[in-house]
Coordinates of C-alpha atoms in Angstrom, one line a residue:
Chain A
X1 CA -89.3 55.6 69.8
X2 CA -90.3 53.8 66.9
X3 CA -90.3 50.0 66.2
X4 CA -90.5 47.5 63.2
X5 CA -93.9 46.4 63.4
X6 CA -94.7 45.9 67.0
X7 CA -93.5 46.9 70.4
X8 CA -90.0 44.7 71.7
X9 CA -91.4 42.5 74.5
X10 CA -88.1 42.5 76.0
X11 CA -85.7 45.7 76.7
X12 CA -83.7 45.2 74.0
X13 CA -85.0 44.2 70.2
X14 CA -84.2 40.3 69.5
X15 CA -84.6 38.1 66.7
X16 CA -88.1 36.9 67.7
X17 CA -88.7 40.2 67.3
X18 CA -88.6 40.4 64.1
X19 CA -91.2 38.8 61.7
X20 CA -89.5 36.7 59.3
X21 CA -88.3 37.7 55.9
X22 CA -88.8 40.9 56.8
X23 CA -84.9 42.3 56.8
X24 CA -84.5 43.9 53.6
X25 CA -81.4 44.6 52.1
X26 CA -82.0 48.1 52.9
X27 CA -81.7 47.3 56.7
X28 CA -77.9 45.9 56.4
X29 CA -75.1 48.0 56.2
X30 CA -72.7 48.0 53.7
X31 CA -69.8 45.6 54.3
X32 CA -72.1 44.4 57.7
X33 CA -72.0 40.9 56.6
X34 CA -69.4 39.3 57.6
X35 CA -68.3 35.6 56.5
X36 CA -69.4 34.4 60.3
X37 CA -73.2 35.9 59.1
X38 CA -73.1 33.7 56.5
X39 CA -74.4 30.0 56.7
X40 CA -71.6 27.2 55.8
X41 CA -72.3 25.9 52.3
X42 CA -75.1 27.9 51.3
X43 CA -73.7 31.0 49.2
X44 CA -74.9 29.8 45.2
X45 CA -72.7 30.8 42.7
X46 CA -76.1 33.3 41.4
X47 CA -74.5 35.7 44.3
X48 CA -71.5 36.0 42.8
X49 CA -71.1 38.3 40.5
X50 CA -69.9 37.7 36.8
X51 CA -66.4 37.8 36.6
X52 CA -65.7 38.8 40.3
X53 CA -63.6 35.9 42.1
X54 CA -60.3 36.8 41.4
X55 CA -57.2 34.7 42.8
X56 CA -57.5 35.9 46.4
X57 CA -60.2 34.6 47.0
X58 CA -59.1 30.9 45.7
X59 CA -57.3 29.3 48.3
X60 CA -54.4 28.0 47.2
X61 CA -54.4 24.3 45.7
X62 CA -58.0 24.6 46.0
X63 CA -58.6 24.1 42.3
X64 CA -59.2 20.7 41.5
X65 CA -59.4 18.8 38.6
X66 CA -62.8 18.6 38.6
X67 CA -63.5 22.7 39.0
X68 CA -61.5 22.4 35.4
X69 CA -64.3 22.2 32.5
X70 CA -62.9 19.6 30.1
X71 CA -60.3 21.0 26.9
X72 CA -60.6 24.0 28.6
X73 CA -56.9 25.3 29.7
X74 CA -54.9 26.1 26.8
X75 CA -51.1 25.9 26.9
X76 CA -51.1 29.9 27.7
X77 CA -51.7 28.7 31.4
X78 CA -48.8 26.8 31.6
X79 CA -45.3 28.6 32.4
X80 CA -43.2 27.9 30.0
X81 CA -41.2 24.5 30.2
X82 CA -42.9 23.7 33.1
X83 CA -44.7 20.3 31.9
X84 CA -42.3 18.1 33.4
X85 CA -42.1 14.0 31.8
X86 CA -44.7 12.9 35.1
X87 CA -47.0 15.1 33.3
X88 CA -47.1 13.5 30.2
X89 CA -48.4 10.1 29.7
X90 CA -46.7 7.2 28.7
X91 CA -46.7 6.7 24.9
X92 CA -48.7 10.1 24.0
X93 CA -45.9 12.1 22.3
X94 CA -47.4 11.2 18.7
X95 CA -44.9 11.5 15.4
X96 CA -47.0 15.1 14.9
X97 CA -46.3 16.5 17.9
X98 CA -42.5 16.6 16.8
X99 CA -41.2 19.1 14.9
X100 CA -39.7 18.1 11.6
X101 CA -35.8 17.9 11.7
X102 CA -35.6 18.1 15.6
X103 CA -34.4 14.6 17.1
X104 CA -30.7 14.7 17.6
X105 CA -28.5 11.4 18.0
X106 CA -28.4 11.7 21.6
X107 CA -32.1 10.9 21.7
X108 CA -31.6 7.8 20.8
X109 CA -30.1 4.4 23.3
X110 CA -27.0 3.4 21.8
X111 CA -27.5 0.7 19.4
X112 CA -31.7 1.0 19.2
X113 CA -32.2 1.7 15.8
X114 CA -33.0 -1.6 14.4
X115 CA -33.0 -3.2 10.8
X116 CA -36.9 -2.3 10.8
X117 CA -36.5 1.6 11.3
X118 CA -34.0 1.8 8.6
X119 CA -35.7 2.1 5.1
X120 CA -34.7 0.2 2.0
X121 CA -31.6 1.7 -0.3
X122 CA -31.0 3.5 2.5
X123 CA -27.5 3.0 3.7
X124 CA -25.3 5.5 1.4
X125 CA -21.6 4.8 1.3
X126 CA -20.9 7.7 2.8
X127 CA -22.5 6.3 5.8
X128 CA -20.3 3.5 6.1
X129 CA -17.2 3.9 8.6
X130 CA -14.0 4.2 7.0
X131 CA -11.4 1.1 6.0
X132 CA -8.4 0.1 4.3
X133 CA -7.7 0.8 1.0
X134 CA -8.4 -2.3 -1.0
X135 CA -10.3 -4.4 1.7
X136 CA -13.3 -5.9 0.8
X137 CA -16.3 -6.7 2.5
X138 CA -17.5 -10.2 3.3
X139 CA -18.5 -12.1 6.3
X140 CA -17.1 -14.9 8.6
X141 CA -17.7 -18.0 9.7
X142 CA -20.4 -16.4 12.3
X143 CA -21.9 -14.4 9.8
X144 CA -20.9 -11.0 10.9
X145 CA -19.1 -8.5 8.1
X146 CA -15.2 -9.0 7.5
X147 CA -12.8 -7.0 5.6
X148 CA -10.8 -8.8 3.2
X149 CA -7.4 -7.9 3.5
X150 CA -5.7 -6.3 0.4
X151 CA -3.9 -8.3 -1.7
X152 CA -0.5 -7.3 -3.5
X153 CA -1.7 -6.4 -7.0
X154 CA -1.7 -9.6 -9.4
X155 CA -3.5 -11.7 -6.8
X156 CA -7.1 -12.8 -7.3
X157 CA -9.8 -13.4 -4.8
X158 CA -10.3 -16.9 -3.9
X159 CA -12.8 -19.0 -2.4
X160 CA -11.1 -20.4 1.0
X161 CA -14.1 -22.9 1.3
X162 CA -17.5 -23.0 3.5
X163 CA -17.8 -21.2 6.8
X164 CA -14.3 -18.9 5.7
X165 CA -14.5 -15.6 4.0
X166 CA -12.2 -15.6 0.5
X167 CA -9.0 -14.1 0.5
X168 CA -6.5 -12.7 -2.0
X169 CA -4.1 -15.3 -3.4
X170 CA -1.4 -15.7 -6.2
X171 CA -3.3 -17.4 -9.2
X172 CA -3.8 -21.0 -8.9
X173 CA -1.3 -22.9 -10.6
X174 CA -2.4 -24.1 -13.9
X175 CA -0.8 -23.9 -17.5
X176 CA 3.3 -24.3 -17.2
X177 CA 3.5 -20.6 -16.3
X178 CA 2.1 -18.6 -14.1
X179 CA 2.4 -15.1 -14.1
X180 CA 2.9 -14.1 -10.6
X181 CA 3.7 -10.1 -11.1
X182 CA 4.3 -7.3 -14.1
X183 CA 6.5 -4.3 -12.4
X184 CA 7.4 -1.1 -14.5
X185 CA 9.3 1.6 -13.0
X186 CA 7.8 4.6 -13.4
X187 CA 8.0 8.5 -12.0
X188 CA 11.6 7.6 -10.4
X189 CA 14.3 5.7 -11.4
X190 CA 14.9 3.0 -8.4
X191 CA 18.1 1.3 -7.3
X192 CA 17.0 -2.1 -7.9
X193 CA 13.5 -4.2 -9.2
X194 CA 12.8 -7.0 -6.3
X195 CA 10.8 -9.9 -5.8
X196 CA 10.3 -10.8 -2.0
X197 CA 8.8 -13.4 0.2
X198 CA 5.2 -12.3 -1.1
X199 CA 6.0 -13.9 -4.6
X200 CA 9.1 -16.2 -4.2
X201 CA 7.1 -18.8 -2.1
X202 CA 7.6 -22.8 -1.8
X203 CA 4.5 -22.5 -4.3
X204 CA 7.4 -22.8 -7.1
X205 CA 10.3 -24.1 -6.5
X206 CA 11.4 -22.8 -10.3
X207 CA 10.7 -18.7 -11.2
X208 CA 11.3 -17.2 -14.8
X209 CA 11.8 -13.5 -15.2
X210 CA 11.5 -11.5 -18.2
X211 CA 12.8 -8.2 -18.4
X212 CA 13.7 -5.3 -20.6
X213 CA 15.7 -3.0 -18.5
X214 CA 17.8 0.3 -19.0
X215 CA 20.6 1.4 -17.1
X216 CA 20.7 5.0 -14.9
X217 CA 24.6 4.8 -15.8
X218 CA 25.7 4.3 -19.1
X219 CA 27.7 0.8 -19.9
X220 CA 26.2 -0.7 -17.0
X221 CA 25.5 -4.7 -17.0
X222 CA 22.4 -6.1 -16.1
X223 CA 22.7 -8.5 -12.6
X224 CA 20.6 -10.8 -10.6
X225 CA 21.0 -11.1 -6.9
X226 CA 18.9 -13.2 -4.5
X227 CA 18.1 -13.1 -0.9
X228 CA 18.1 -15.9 2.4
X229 CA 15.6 -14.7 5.1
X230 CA 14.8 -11.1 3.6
X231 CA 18.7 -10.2 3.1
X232 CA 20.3 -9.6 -0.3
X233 CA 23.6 -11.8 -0.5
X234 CA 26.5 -10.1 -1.9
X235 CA 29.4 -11.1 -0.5
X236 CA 32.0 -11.8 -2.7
X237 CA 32.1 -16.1 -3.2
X238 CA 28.6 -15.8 -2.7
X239 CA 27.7 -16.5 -6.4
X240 CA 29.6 -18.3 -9.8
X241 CA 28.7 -17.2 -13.2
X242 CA 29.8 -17.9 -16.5
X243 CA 28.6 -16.6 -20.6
X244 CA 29.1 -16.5 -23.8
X245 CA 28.8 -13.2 -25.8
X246 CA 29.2 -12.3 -29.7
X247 CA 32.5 -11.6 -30.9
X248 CA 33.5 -15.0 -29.3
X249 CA 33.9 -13.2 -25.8
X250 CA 33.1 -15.8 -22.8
X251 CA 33.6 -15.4 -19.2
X252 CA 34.0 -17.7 -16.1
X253 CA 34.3 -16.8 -12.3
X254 CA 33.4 -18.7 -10.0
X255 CA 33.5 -16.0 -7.1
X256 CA 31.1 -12.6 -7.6
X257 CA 28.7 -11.0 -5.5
X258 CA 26.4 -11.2 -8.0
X259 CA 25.5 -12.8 -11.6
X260 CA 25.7 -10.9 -14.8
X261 CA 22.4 -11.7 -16.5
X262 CA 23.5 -9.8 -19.9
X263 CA 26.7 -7.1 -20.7
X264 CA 27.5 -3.9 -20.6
X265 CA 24.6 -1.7 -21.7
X266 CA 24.2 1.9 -23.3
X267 CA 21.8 4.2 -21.8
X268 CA 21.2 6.5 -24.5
X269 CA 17.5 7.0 -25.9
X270 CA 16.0 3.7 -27.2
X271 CA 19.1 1.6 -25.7
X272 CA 18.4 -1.4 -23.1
X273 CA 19.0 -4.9 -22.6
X274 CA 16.2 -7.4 -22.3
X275 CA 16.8 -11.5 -21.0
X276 CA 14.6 -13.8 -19.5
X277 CA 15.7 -14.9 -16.7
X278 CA 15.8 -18.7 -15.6
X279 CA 16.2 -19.4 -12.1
X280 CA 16.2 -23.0 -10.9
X281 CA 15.5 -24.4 -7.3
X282 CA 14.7 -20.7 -5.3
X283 CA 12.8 -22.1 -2.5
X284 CA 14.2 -25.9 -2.3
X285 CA 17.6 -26.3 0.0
X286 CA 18.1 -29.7 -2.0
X287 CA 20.4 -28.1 -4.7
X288 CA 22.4 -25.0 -4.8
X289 CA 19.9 -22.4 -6.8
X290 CA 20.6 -22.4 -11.0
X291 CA 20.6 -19.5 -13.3
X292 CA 20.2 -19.4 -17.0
X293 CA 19.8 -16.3 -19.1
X294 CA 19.7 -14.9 -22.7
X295 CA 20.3 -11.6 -22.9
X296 CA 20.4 -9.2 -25.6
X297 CA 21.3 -5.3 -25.8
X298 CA 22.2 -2.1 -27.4
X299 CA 26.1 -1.8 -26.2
X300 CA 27.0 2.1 -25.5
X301 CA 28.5 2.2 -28.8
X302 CA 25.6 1.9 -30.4
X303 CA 25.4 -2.0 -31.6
X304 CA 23.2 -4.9 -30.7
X305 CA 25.1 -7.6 -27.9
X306 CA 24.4 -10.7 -27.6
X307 CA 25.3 -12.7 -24.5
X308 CA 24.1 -16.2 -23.4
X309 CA 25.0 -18.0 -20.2
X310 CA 24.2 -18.6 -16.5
X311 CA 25.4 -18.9 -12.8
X312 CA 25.2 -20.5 -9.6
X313 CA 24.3 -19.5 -6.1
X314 CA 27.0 -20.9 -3.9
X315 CA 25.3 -22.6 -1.0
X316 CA 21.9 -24.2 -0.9
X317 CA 20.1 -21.5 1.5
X318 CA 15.8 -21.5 1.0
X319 CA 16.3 -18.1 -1.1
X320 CA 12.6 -16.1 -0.9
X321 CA 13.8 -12.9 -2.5
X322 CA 15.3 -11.8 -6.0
X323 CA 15.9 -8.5 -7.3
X324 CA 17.0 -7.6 -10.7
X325 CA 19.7 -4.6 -10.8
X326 CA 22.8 -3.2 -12.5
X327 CA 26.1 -3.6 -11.1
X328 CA 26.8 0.1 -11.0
X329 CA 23.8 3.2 -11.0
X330 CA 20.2 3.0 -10.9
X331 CA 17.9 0.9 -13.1
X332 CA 15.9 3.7 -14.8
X333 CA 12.4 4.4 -15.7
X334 CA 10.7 2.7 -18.4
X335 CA 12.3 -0.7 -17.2
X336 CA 10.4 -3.5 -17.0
X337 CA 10.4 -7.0 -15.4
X338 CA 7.7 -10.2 -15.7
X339 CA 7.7 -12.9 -12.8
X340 CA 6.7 -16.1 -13.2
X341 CA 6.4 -19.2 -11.7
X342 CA 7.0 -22.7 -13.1
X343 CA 4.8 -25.2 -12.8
X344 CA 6.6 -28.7 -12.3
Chain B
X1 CA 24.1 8.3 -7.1
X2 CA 21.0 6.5 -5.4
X3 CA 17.4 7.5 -6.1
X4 CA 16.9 6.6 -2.7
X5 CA 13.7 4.6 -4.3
X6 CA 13.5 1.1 -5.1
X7 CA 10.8 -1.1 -6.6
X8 CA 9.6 -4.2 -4.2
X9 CA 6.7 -5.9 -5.9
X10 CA 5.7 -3.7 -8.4
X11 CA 5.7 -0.7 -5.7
X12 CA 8.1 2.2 -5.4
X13 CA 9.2 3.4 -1.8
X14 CA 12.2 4.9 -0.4
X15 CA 15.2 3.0 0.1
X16 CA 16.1 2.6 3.6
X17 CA 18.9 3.5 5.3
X18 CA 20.6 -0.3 5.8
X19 CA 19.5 0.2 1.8
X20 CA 20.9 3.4 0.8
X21 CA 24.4 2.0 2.6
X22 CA 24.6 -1.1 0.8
X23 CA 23.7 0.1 -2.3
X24 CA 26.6 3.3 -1.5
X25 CA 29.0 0.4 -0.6
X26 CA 28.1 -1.3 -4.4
X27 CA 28.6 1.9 -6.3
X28 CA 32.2 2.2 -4.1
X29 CA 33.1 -1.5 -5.1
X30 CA 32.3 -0.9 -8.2
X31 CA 34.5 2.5 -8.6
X32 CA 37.3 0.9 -7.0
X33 CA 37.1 -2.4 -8.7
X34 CA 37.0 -0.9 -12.5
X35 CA 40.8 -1.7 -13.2
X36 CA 40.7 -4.8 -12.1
X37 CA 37.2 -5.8 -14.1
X38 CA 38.3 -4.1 -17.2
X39 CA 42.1 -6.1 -16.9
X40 CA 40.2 -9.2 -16.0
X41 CA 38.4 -8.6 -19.0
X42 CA 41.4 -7.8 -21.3
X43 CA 42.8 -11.5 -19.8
X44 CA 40.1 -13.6 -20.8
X45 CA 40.2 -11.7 -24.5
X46 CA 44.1 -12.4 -24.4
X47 CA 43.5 -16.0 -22.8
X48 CA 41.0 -17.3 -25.8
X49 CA 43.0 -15.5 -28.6
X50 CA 46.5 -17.5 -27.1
X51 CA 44.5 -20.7 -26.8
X52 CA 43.6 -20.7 -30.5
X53 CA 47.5 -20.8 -31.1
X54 CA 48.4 -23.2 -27.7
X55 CA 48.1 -26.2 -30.5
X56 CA 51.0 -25.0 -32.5
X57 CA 53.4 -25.1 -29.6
X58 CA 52.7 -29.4 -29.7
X59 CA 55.8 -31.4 -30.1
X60 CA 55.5 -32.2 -33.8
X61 CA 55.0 -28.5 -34.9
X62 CA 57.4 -25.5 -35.5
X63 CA 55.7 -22.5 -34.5
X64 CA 57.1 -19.5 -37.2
X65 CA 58.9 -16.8 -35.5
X66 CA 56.0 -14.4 -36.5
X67 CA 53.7 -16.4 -34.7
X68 CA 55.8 -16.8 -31.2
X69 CA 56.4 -12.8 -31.7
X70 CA 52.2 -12.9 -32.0
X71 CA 51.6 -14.6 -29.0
X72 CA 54.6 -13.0 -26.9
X73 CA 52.7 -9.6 -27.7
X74 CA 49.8 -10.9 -26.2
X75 CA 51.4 -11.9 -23.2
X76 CA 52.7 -8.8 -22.7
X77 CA 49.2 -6.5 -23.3
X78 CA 48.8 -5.8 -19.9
X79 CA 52.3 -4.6 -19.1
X80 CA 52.4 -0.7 -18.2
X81 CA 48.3 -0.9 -17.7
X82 CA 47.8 0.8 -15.0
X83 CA 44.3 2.8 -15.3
X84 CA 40.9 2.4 -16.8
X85 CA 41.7 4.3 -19.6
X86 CA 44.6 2.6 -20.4
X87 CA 43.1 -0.7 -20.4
X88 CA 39.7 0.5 -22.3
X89 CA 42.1 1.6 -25.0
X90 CA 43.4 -1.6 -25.2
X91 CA 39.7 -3.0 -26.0
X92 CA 38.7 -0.9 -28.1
X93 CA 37.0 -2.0 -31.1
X94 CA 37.6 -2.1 -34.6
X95 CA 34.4 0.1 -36.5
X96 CA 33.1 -1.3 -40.0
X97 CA 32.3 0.8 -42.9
X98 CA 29.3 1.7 -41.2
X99 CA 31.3 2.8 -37.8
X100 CA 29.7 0.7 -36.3
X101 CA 31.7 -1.5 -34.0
X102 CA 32.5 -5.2 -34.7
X103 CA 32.2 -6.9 -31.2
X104 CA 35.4 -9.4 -31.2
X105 CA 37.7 -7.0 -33.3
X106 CA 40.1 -5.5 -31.1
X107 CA 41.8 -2.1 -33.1
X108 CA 44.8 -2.7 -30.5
X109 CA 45.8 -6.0 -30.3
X110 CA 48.6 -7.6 -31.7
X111 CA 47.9 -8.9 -35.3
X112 CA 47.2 -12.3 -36.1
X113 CA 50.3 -14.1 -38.7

């Protein structure tokens, strides 16, 4: 029998021996290693192969951060959407790591975006919410916006004093007259041309209207009617009137339900009647309420009418309404009425 | 007949209900109360035309026979009136050479002595 160098001293060949270094690679089997032959912590990474540890042979977790060569794992090694918000530090996500056009609303805390994130010229109308037609903005006595409430057209905007937003107001009273409201009818004739509470106010106690008015009925006269608390009187003593018209007519009653403010009026092209309109003590419960008019008008036979006179409202009621009329049909379109008030 | 509108400070809107009633109820009045407005109107012609003549009928006057005949036919204008028309013919105007009518200048009435 043969032997490695020398005779065994023993029966059986040990590792004395065997001279040292002297098992080549020759003299181990193939796969005769096993991991138990092996010394802990002594394999270099110049026995393994280029390229040869694939992911069994990583434990798992065993990678640590600092097996990771710095800016070395692209994004390819992440699954996709699994960088969760613990994974990203705070204040990282830079403006160019968001894509143009991307950030929705509901990104954003209700009421964050401040003054400073907004650029100049930057609110559009468009971008305002919606209000009532005819409000106008201005602020309050803490500073915050405030929509004006509309007025009723032939009101002006006003100054209400420090620390409270303006407001729409009849003009100030100045000069004798003060025109309070022009009305035209137009696109429908209308049953009557009124005046309420919004412009026979305590502000005057005296009005004057002047109007130019043509009948819906042919031959109709021109009348004047007033209101207590919103409601029309017409009840039958409610009102005394009394005129004098060409051709030497004259007239007196004492008990209508209405006064005549001019006479009996054609309708045909061109024909109206126009009067002013004098009305005396509306608003005051002192007096019973006074009317004077002059009126003149195309009759419906063609010829001018002249008729002069006035009336009386029979009981001394604050009146806040007045509403020009016929006393039969509608008062047609093209008619027109100017309200004043009288400055005492 | 209503337009069902009416104007309330400057704006147009439709006439309510309570509206369209009472203004129905005006309309109605007025229909139904033509004869009487068109006689009380034929009156107070009749009324200032006898009162021009009332001073003849003083104590120290004679009033001609044509004159009480005058004013007797004006007393009795309104007798047998009994409709619109009838009264409307009754004021119907005289026309100048124009025809246009002369407001005063009734074509019907009893003549003046």
């Amino acid at each position: 029998m043969a032997y490695i160098g020398r005779t065994p001293t023993n029966a059986a060949l040990t590792a004395s021996d065997l001279a040292d270094g002297i098992v080549s690679t020759a003299k181990i089997a193939a796969d005769a290693v096993t991991d138990a032959k092996i010394a802990d912590d002594v394999v270099g990474t110049e026995h393994l192969t280029a390229n040869e540890v694939d992911t069994a042979a990583l434990g798992a977790d065993a990678v640590t951060g600092a097996q990771l060569a710095d800016n070395a794992i692209n994004s390819e090694h992440y699954t996709d959407g699994s960088i969760d918000t613990a994974h990203i530090a705070a204040d990282q996500i830079t403006n160019a790591k968001i894509a143009d056009d991307q950030i929705d609303s509901e990104h954003y805390v209700d009421g964050s975006i401040d003054t400073a994130h907004i650029a100049d010229n930057q609110i559009t109308l468009a971008k305002l919410a919606g209000g009532t037609d005819g409000n106008i903005i201005s602020y309050d006595a803490s500073g915050d916006p405030v929509a004006i409430a509309t007025g009723s057209d032939g009101q002006v905007l006003t100054s209400t004093g420090a620390g409270s937003p303006p407001a729409f107001e009849a003009l100030p009273s100045s000069g004798s007259h003060v025109k309070l409201l022009t009305t035209t009818v137009s696109g429908s004739d209308v049953s009557a041309i009124t005046f309420d509470s919004n412009y026979i106010t305590s502000t005057y106690d005296n009005y004057v209207a002047v109007c130019q008015m043509i009948p819906g009925t042919d031959n109709a006269t021109p009348i004047v009617q007033i209101a207590v608390s919103g409601a029309f009187q017409g009840g039958a003593n409610d009102y005394g009137h009394g005129y004098y018209g060409d051709g030497g007519t004259d007239g007196n009653d004492n008990d209508r339900a209405n006064i005549e403010i001019g006479g009996s009026t054609g309708n045909a092209t061109g024909e109206n009647c126009a009067m002013h309109v004098y009305m005396y003590g509306l608003t005051t419960t002192t007096h019973n309420a006074k009317f004077a008019f002059n009126s003149n008008r195309d009759t419906n036979g063609g010829v001018h009418g002249l008729s002069v006179g006035g009336g009386s409202v029979n009981f001394n009621n604050a009146i806040n309404g007045v509403r020009f009329l016929f006393g039969n049909g509608n008062v047609k379109v093209g008619s027109k009425v100017t309200l004043y008030g009288v400055v005492q | 007949m209503s337009s069902n509108k009416v104007m309330v400070n400057g704006v147009i809107r439709n006439m309510t209900a309570e509206e369209i009633s009472e203004f129905n109820d005006r309309q109605t009045a007025y229909i139904n109360g033509a004869l009487a407005r068109e006689l009380k109107k034929l009156r107070e012609i009749r009324l200032k035309l006898l009162t021009e003549t009332d001073y003849l009928g003083l104590g120290d006057l004679t009033m001609s026979s044509d004159m009480t005949t005058y004013r007797q036919a004006l007393r009795d204008l309104t007798n047998g009136l009994d409709t619109v028309e009838k009264v409307n013919t009754k004021l119907e105007l005289n026309v100048d050479e124009n025809e246009k009518e002369i407001q005063g200048s009734y074509k019907n009435f009893p003549t003046k002595p």
